[in-house]
Short mmCIF file of C-alpha atoms in Angstrom, two decimals:
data_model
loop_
_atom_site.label_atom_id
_atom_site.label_comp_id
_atom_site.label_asym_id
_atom_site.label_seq_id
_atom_site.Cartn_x
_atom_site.Cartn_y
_atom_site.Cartn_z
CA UNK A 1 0.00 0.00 0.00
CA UNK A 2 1.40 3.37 -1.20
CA UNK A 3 0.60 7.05 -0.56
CA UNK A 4 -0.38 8.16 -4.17
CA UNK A 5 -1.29 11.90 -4.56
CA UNK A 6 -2.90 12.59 -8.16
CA UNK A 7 -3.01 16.38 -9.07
CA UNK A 8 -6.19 17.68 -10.29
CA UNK A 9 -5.28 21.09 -11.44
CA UNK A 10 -2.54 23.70 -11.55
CA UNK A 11 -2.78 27.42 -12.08
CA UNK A 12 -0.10 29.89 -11.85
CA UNK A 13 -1.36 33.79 -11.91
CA UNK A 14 0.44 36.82 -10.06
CA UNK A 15 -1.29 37.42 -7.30
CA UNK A 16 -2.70 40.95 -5.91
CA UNK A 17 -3.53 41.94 -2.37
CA UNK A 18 -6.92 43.92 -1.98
CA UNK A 19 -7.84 46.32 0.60
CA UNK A 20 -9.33 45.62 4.05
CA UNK A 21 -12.64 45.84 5.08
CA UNK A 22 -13.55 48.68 7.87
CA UNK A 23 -16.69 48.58 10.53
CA UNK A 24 -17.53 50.75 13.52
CA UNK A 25 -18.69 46.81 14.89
CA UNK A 26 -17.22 45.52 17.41
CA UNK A 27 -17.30 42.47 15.57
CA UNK A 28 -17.35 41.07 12.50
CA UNK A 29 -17.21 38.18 10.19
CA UNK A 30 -17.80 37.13 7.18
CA UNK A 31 -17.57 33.82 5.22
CA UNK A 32 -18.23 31.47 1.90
CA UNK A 33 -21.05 29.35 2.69
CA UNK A 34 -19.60 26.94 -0.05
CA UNK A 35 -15.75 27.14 0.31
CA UNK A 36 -15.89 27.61 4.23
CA UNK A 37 -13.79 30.52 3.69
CA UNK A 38 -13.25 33.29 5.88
CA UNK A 39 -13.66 36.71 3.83
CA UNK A 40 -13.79 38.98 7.08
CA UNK A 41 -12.36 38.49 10.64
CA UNK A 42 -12.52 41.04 13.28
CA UNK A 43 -12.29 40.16 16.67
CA UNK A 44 -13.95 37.49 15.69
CA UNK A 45 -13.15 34.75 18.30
CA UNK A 46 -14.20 37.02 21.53
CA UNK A 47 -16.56 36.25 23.15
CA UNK A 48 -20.06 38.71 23.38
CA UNK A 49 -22.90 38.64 24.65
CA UNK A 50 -25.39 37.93 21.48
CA UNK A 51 -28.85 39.19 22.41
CA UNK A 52 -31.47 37.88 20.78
CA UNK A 53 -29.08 35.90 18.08
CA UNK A 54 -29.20 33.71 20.92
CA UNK A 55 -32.40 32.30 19.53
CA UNK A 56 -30.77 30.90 16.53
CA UNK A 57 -29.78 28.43 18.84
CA UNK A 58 -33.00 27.34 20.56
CA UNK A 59 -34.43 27.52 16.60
CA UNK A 60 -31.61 25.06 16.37
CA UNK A 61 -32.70 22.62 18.77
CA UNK A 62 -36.23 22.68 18.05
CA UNK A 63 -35.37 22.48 14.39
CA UNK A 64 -34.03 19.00 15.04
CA UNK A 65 -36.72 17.86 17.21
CA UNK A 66 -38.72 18.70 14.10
CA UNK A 67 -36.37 16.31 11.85
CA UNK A 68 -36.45 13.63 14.09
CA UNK A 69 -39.92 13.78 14.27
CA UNK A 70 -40.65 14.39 17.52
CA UNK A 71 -42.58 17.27 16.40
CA UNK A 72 -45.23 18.62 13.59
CA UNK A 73 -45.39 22.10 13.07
CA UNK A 74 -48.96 21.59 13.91
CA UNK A 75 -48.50 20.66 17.41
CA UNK A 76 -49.39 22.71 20.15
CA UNK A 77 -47.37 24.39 22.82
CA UNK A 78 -48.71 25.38 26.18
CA UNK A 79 -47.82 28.50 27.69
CA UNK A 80 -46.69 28.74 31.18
CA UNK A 81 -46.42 31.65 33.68
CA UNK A 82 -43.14 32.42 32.85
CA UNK A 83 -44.06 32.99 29.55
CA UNK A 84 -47.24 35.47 30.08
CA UNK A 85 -46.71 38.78 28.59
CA UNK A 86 -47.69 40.38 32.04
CA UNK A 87 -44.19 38.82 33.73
CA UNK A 88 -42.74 41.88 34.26
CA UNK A 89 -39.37 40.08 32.69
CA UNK A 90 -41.25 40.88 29.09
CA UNK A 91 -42.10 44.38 29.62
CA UNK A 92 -38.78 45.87 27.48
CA UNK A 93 -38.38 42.73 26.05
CA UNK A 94 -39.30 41.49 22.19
CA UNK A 95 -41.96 39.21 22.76
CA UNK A 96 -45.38 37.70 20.95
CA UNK A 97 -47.79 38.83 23.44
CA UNK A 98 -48.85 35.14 25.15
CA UNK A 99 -50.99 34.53 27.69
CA UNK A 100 -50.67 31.73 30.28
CA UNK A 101 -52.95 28.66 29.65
CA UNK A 102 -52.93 28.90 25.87
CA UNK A 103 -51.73 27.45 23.74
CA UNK A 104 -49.83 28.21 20.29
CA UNK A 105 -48.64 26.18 16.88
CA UNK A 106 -45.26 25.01 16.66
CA UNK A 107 -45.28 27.25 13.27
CA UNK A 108 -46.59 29.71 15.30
CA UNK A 109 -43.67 29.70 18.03
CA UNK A 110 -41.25 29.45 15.19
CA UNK A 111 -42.14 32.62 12.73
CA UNK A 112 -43.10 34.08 16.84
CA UNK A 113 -39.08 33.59 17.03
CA UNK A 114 -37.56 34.72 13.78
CA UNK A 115 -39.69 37.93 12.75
CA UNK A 116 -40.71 38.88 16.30
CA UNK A 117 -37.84 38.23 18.06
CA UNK A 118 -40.40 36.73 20.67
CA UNK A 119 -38.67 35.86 24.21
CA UNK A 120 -41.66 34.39 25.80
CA UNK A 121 -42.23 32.21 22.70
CA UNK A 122 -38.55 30.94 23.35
CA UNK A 123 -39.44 29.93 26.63
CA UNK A 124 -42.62 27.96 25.60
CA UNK A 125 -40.15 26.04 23.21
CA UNK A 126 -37.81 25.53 26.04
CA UNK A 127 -40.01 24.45 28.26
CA UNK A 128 -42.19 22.12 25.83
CA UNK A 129 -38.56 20.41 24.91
CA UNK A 130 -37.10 20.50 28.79
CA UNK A 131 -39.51 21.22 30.78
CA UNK A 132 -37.64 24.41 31.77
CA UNK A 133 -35.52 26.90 30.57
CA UNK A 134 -33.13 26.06 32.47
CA UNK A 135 -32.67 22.98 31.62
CA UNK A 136 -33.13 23.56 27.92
CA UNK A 137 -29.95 25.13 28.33
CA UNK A 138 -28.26 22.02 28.86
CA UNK A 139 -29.43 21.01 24.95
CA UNK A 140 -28.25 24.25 23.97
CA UNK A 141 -24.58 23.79 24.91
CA UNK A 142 -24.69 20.00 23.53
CA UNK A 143 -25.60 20.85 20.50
CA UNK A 144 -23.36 23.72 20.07
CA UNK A 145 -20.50 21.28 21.20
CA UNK A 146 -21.73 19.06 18.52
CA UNK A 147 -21.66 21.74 15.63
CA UNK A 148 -18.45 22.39 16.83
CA UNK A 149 -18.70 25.62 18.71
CA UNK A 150 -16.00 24.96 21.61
CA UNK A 151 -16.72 28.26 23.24
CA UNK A 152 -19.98 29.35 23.55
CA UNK A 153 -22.04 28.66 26.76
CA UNK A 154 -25.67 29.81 27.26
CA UNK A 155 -27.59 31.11 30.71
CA UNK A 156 -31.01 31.42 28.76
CA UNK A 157 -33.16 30.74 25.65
CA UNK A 158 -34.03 34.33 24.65
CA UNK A 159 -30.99 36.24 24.77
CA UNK A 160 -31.83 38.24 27.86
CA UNK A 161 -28.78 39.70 29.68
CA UNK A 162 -27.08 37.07 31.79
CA UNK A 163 -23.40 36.33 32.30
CA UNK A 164 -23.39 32.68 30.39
CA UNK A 165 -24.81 34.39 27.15
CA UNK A 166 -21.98 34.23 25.57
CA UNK A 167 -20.95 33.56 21.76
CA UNK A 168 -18.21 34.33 19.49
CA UNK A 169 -19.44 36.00 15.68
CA UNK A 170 -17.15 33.07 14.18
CA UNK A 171 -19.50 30.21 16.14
CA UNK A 172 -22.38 32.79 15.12
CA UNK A 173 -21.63 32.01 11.60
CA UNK A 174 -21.21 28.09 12.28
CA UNK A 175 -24.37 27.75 14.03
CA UNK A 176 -26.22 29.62 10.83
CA UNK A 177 -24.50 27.16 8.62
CA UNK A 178 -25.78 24.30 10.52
CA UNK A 179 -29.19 25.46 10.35
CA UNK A 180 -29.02 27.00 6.48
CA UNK A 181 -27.38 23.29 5.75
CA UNK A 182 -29.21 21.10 8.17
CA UNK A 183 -32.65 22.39 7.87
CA UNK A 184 -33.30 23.75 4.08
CA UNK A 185 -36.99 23.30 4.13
CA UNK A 186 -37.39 25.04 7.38
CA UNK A 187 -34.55 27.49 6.28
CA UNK A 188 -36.94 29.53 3.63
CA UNK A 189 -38.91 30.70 6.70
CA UNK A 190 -36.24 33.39 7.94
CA UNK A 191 -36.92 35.49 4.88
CA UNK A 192 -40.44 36.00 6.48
CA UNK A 193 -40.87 39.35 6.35
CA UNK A 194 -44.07 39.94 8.09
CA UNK A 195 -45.67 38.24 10.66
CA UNK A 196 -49.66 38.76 12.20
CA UNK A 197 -50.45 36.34 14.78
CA UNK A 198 -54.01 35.67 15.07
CA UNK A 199 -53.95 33.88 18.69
CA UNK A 200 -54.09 36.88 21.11
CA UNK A 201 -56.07 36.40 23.99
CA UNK A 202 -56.82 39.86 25.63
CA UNK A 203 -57.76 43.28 24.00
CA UNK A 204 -54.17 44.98 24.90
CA UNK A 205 -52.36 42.09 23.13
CA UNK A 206 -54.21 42.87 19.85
CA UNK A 207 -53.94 46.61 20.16
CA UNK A 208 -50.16 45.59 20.52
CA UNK A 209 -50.45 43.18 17.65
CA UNK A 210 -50.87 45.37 15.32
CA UNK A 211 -47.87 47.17 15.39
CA UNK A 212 -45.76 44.70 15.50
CA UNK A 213 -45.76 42.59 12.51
CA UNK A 214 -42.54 43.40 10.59
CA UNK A 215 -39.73 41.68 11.09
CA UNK A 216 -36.31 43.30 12.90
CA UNK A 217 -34.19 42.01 9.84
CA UNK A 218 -34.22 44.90 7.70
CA UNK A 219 -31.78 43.94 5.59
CA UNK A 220 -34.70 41.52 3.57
CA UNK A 221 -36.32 45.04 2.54
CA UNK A 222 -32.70 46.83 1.58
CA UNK A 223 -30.55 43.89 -0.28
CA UNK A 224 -31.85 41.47 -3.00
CA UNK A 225 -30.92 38.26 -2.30
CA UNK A 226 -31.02 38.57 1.89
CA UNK A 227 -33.42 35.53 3.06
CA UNK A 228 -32.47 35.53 6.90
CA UNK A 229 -31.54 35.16 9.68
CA UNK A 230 -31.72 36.73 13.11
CA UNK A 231 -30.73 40.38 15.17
CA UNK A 232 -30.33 41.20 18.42
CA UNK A 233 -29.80 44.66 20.61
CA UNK A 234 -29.27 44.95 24.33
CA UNK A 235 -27.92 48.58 26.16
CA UNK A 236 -25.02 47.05 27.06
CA UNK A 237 -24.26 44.46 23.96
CA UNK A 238 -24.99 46.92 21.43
CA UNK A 239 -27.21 45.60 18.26
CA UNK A 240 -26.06 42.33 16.31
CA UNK A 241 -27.09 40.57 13.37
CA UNK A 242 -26.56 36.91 11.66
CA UNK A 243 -27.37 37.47 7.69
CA UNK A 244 -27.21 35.62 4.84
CA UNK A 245 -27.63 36.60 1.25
CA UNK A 246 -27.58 34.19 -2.16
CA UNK A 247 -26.64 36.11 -5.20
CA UNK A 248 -26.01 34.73 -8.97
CA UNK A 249 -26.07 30.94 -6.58
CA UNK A 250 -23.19 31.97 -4.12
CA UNK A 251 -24.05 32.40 -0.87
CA UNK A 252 -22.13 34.09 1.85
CA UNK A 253 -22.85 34.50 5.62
CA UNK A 254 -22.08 37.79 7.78
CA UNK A 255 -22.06 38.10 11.53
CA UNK A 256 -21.82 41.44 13.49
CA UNK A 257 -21.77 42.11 17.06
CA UNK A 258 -21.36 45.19 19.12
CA UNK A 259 -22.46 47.98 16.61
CA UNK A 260 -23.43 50.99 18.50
CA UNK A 261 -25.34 52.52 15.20
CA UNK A 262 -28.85 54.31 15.33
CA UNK A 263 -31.78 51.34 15.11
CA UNK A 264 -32.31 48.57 13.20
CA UNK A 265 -32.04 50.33 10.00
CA UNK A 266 -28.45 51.34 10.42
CA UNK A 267 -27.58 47.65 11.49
CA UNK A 268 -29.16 46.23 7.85
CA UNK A 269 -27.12 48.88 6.12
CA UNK A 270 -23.51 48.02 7.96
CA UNK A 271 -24.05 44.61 7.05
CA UNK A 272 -24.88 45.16 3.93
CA UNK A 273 -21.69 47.02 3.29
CA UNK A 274 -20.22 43.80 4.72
CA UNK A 275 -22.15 41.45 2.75
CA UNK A 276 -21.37 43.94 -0.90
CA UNK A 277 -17.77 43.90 0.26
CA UNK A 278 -17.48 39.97 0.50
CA UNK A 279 -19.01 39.59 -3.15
CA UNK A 280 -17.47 42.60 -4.77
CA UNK A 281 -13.75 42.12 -3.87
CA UNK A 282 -13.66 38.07 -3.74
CA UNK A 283 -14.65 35.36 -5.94
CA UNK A 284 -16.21 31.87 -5.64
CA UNK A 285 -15.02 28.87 -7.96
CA UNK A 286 -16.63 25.55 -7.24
CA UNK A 287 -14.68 22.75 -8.68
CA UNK A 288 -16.60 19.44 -7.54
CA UNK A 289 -20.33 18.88 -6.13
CA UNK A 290 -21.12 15.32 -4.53
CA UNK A 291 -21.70 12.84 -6.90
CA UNK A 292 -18.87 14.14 -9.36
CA UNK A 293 -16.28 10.99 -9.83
CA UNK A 294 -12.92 12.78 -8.55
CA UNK A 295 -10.76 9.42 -8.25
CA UNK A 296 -10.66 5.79 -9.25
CA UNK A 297 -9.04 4.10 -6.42
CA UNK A 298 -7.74 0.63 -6.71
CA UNK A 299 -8.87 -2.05 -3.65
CA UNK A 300 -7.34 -4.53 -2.02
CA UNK A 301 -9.05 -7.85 -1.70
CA UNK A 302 -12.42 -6.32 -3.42
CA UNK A 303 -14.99 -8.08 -5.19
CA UNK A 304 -14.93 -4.82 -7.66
CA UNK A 305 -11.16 -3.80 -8.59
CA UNK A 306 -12.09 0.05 -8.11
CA UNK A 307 -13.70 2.26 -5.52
CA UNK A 308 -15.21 5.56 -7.42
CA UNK A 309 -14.72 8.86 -4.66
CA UNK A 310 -16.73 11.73 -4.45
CA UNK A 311 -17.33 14.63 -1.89
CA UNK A 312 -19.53 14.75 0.73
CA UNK A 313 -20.26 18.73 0.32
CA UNK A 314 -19.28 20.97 -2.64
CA UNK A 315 -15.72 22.05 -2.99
CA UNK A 316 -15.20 24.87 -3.66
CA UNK A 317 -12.34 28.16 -3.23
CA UNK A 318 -13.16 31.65 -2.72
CA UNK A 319 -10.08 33.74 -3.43
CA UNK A 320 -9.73 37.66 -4.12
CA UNK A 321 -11.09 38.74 -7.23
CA UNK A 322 -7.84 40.48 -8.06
CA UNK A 323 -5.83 37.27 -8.14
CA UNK A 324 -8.45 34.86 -10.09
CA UNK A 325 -6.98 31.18 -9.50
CA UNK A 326 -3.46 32.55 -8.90
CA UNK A 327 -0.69 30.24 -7.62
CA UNK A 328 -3.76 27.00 -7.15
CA UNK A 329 -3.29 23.55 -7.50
CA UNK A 330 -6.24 20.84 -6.43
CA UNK A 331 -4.65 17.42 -5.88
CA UNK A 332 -6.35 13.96 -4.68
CA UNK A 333 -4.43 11.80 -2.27
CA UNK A 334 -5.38 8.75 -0.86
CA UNK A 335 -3.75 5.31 -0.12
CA UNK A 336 -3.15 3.20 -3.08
CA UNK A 337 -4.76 0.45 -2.62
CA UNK A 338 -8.05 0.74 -0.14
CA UNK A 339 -8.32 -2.50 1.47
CA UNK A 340 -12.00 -4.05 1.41
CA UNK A 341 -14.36 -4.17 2.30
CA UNK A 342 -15.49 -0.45 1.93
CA UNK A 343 -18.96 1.01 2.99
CA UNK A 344 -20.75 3.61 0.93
CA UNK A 345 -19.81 6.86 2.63
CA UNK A 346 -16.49 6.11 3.85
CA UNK A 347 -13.47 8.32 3.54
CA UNK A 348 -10.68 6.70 1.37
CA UNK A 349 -8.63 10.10 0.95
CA UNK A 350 -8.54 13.64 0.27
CA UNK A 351 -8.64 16.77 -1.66
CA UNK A 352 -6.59 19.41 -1.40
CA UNK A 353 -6.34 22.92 -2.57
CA UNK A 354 -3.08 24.60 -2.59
CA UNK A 355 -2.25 28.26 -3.08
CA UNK A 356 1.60 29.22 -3.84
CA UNK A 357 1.96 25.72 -1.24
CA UNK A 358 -0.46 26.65 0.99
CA UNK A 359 -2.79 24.39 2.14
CA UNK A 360 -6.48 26.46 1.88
CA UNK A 361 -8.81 24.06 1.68
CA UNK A 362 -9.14 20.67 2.30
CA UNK A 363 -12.24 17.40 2.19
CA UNK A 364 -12.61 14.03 2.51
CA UNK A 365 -12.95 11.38 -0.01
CA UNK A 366 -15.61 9.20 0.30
CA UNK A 367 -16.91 5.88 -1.36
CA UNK A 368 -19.68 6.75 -3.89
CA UNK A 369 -20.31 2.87 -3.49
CA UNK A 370 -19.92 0.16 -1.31
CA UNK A 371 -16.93 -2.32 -2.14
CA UNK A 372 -17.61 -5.78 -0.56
CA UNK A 373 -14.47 -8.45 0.62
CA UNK A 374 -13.50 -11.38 -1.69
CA UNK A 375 -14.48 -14.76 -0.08
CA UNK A 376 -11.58 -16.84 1.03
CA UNK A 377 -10.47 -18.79 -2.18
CA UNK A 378 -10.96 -15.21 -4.16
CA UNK A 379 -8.06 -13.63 -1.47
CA UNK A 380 -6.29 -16.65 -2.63
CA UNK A 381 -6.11 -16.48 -6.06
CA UNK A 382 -5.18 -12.87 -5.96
CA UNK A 383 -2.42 -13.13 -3.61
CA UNK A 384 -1.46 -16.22 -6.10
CA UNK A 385 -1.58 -13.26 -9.48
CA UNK A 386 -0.06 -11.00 -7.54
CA UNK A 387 2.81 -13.23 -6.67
CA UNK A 388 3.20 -14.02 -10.48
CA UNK A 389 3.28 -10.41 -10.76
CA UNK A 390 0.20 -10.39 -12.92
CA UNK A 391 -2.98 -7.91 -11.73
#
């Protein structure tokens, strides 16, 4: 068995730096959804507090209860005291307006979430999946451990001030992948721009109803393309926002934290500088999408002679405009040959993009099919040919 490395591609351009980008944020980042790629990184490993973006988390969750169908988005929640709109917690808070006793659609709860920013309807969900918030929060840092956010910790489901609220715009932008990856038919509801709930129990709720409909996103109203996901503002946090806009098929994903502009409206319009600046200076080349044959890989002891691999996820590079594919190679490399048996799905190598030898990007190999083992007198005969040096 033998290393073999196959190169895939070479380029050699000159390549040309490109100016930085500039925000009053705090925070700020900015990435490929494709490549992975990070376009924009400022301060972006501290940890903040993240308001209401906090929610994209407990969306999270529920989202998966939802997949694993443990859930309808007919089912009812029931809405306890902690939860009424007269808990004096809610007063400055973004909420739906719920009463204790009722009841509410998971749909309900969910658009509640994204275009109202709705606290107490994050509690209902916590409490329906937990039993209480509290607990819910224990799901909350699981599952961010199992996305792969190592840092963030969580001390509620809404985003309310409290010391473990605390995420990092880089995990921000991992936990939006996960749920713009993980859950594409829920996904389509962030671009929700308006939302009139048509549950409220008492006359004040209604009056209040109807003046809050719109969703806190602006950005879906300013920038073509923008279809979620989720702000936040606290006095002390400053306001934040988790976008992501699809242009021309390339989507890119923009996190900022700590902006200390005027409203809601200014917030869209510094991330839309952010977003413009991501797709005017760089560009996006995707080489292979799953199901594209990359490599024929020989195997050892197989009932076929070949393994096809393919990706798991496209691969793609995002690079600055100025420099096109300057100073890029793509190479396979995998072990030559895979011993059987081999499972559909599982990784027999790798693909590699280098820039000017850089390693930039990098993804597994996998099996397109499965490769089953020879029987005995088959394992025979081979090692028998390959004695006589025939294959």
């Amino acid at each position: 068995m033998k290393k073999k490395i196959f190169v895939l591609l070479l380029l050699l351009i000159t390549n040309v730096a490109h100016a930085e980008f500039s925000t009053r944020a705090k925070s700020a980042f900015l990435i490929d959804h494709e490549s992975g790629t990070e376009i924009v990184a400022k301060n972006a490993d501290e940890l903040m507090p993240p308001s209401s973006m906090i929610k994209l988390m407990t969306l999270a969750v529920l989202f998966d209860e939802i997949k694993a169908g443990n859930l309808t988005m007919e089912d009812r929640l029931f809405v306890s005291e902690n939860a009424d709109y007269n808990n004096p917690l809610w007063y400055p808070a973004s909420k739906i307006c719920l009463v204790e006793g009722q009841s509410i659609t998971v749909r309900d709860a969910i658009l509640g979430l994204i275009v109202l920013s709705g606290g107490d309807a994050s509690v209902v969900v916590a409490e329906k999946l937990a039993g209480s918030e509290i607990a819910f929060t224990d799901l909350m840092q699981k599952k961010a451990r199992e996305i792969g956010m190592t840092q963030s910790t969580f001390g509620n489901a809404s985003g309310l001030p409290n010391p473990n609220n605390l995420m990092t715009s880089r995990e921000l932008a991992m936990l939006a992948d996960y749920i713009i990856t993980q859950h594409s038919d829920i996904y389509p509801m962030f671009a929700t721009k308006r939302f009139e709930f048509k549950e409220y129990q008492t006359d004040w709720c209604r009056d209040w109803g109807r003046t809050h409909t719109m969703n806190y996103n602006k950005l879906l109203f300013i920038m073509p393309g923008a279809d979620g996901l989720k702000t936040g503002h606290t006095e002390d946090g400053g306001y934040g926002m988790v976008a992501s806009v699809k242009i021309g098929g390339r989507r890119l994903i923009g996190v900022i934290n700590g902006f200390r502009g005027n409203g809601h409206d200014a917030l869209a319009a510094e991330m839309k500088k952010l977003l413009n600046y991501g797709y005017t200076t760089t560009t996006n080349k995707v080489f292979y999408r799953p199901g594209d044959k990359i490599a024929k890989i020989p195997v050892w002891y197989g009932r076929q002679k070949y393994v096809i691999a393919t990706i798991e996820k496209p691969f793609a590079i995002t690079l600055p405009k100025e420099d096109g594919l300057s100073g890029l190679r793509v190479l396979a490399r995998y072990n030559d040959p895979v011993p059987a048996p081999v499972k559909k799905g599982d990784k027999v190598g790798e693909i590699i993009a280098e820039k000017n030898g850089e390693v930039i990007v990098r993804a597994p190999l996998i099996a397109m099919d499965k490769v089953s083992k020879t029987q005995f007198f088959g394992r025979v005969f081979k090692n028998i040919m390959v004695m006589l040096g025939i294959n």
